[in-house]
One Martini backbone bead per residue (centre of mass of N, CA, C, O) as a GRO file, in nm:
protein
   79
    1MET     BB    1  14.458  24.938   1.812
    2ALA     BB    2  14.243  24.663   1.809
    3LEU     BB    3  13.921  24.643   1.983
    4LYS     BB    4  13.694  24.389   2.116
    5LEU     BB    5  13.389  24.434   2.301
    6LYS     BB    6  13.176  24.315   2.547
    7VAL     BB    7  12.849  24.483   2.603
    8SER     BB    8  12.568  24.384   2.772
    9ASN     BB    9  12.413  24.693   2.824
   10ILE     BB   10  12.329  24.743   2.537
   11ALA     BB   11  12.014  24.899   2.401
   12CYS     BB   12  12.094  25.166   2.227
   13GLU     BB   13  12.180  25.450   2.064
   14GLY     BB   14  12.240  25.606   2.325
   15CYS     BB   15  12.457  25.416   2.425
   16ALA     BB   16  12.647  25.449   2.185
   17GLU     BB   17  12.692  25.755   2.226
   18ILE     BB   18  12.811  25.748   2.509
   19ILE     BB   19  13.052  25.570   2.448
   20THR     BB   20  13.175  25.735   2.220
   21GLU     BB   21  13.206  26.005   2.376
   22SER     BB   22  13.383  25.896   2.606
   23ILE     BB   23  13.620  25.812   2.425
   24HIS     BB   24  13.661  26.098   2.287
   25VAL     BB   25  13.756  26.244   2.540
   26MET     BB   26  14.020  26.082   2.561
   27GLU     BB   27  14.018  26.021   2.220
   28PRO     BB   28  13.918  26.190   1.942
   29GLU     BB   29  14.050  25.991   1.698
   30THR     BB   30  13.884  25.756   1.759
   31LYS     BB   31  13.761  25.451   1.650
   32VAL     BB   32  13.404  25.380   1.675
   33ASP     BB   33  13.208  25.069   1.710
   34VAL     BB   34  12.860  25.007   1.759
   35ASP     BB   35  12.685  24.698   1.828
   36ILE     BB   36  12.381  24.649   1.944
   37ASN     BB   37  12.304  24.353   1.874
   38ALA     BB   38  12.598  24.231   1.967
   39LYS     BB   39  12.725  24.394   2.202
   40THR     BB   40  12.962  24.582   2.067
   41VAL     BB   41  13.303  24.722   2.086
   42THR     BB   42  13.501  24.897   1.850
   43VAL     BB   43  13.855  24.987   1.878
   44GLU     BB   44  14.074  25.243   1.741
   45SER     BB   45  14.378  25.275   1.933
   46GLU     BB   46  14.643  25.402   2.150
   47ALA     BB   47  14.514  25.312   2.380
   48SER     BB   48  14.460  25.128   2.634
   49GLU     BB   49  14.265  24.876   2.729
   50GLU     BB   50  14.217  24.972   3.018
   51SER     BB   51  14.119  25.261   2.948
   52ILE     BB   52  13.874  25.181   2.779
   53LYS     BB   53  13.728  25.015   2.993
   54GLN     BB   54  13.705  25.241   3.205
   55VAL     BB   55  13.530  25.431   3.037
   56ILE     BB   56  13.288  25.241   3.001
   57VAL     BB   57  13.232  25.194   3.303
   58THR     BB   58  13.201  25.495   3.382
   59ALA     BB   59  12.944  25.522   3.183
   60GLY     BB   60  12.772  25.235   3.276
   61TYR     BB   61  12.921  24.978   3.164
   62ALA     BB   62  12.962  24.625   3.080
   63VAL     BB   63  13.253  24.442   3.064
   64LYS     BB   64  13.342  24.153   2.966
   65GLY     BB   65  13.575  24.036   3.205
   66TYR     BB   66  13.544  24.316   3.370
   67ARG     BB   67  13.681  24.438   3.693
   68SER     BB   68  13.668  24.704   3.871
   69ASP     BB   69  13.678  24.857   4.163
   70SER     BB   70  13.432  25.045   4.106
   71SER     BB   71  13.229  24.826   4.009
   72PHE     BB   72  13.233  24.662   4.267
   73SER     BB   73  13.133  24.883   4.460
   74GLN     BB   74  12.863  24.936   4.321
   75LYS     BB   75  12.747  24.649   4.351
   76LYS     BB   76  12.763  24.624   4.658
   77PHE     BB   77  12.553  24.873   4.707
   78ARG     BB   78  12.300  24.745   4.544
   79LEU     BB   79  12.223  24.503   4.741
   0.00000   0.00000   0.00000
């Protein structure tokens, strides 16, 4: 399955590496392409869309249009 996600807080190559490594921990053979300028992550994987989004959010990044319970809790306490 190919999935393209908008990740608004990608800022640098380090962000791209963290996202890529986090996804590879879940599924090592996954093809991941992070476009820093477009702030997108394209993933070719057998994993579910939900799983991929959760991994990215857990790594500290915001997937546009996705709000997990844990990201909501973190935002609530930052206010």
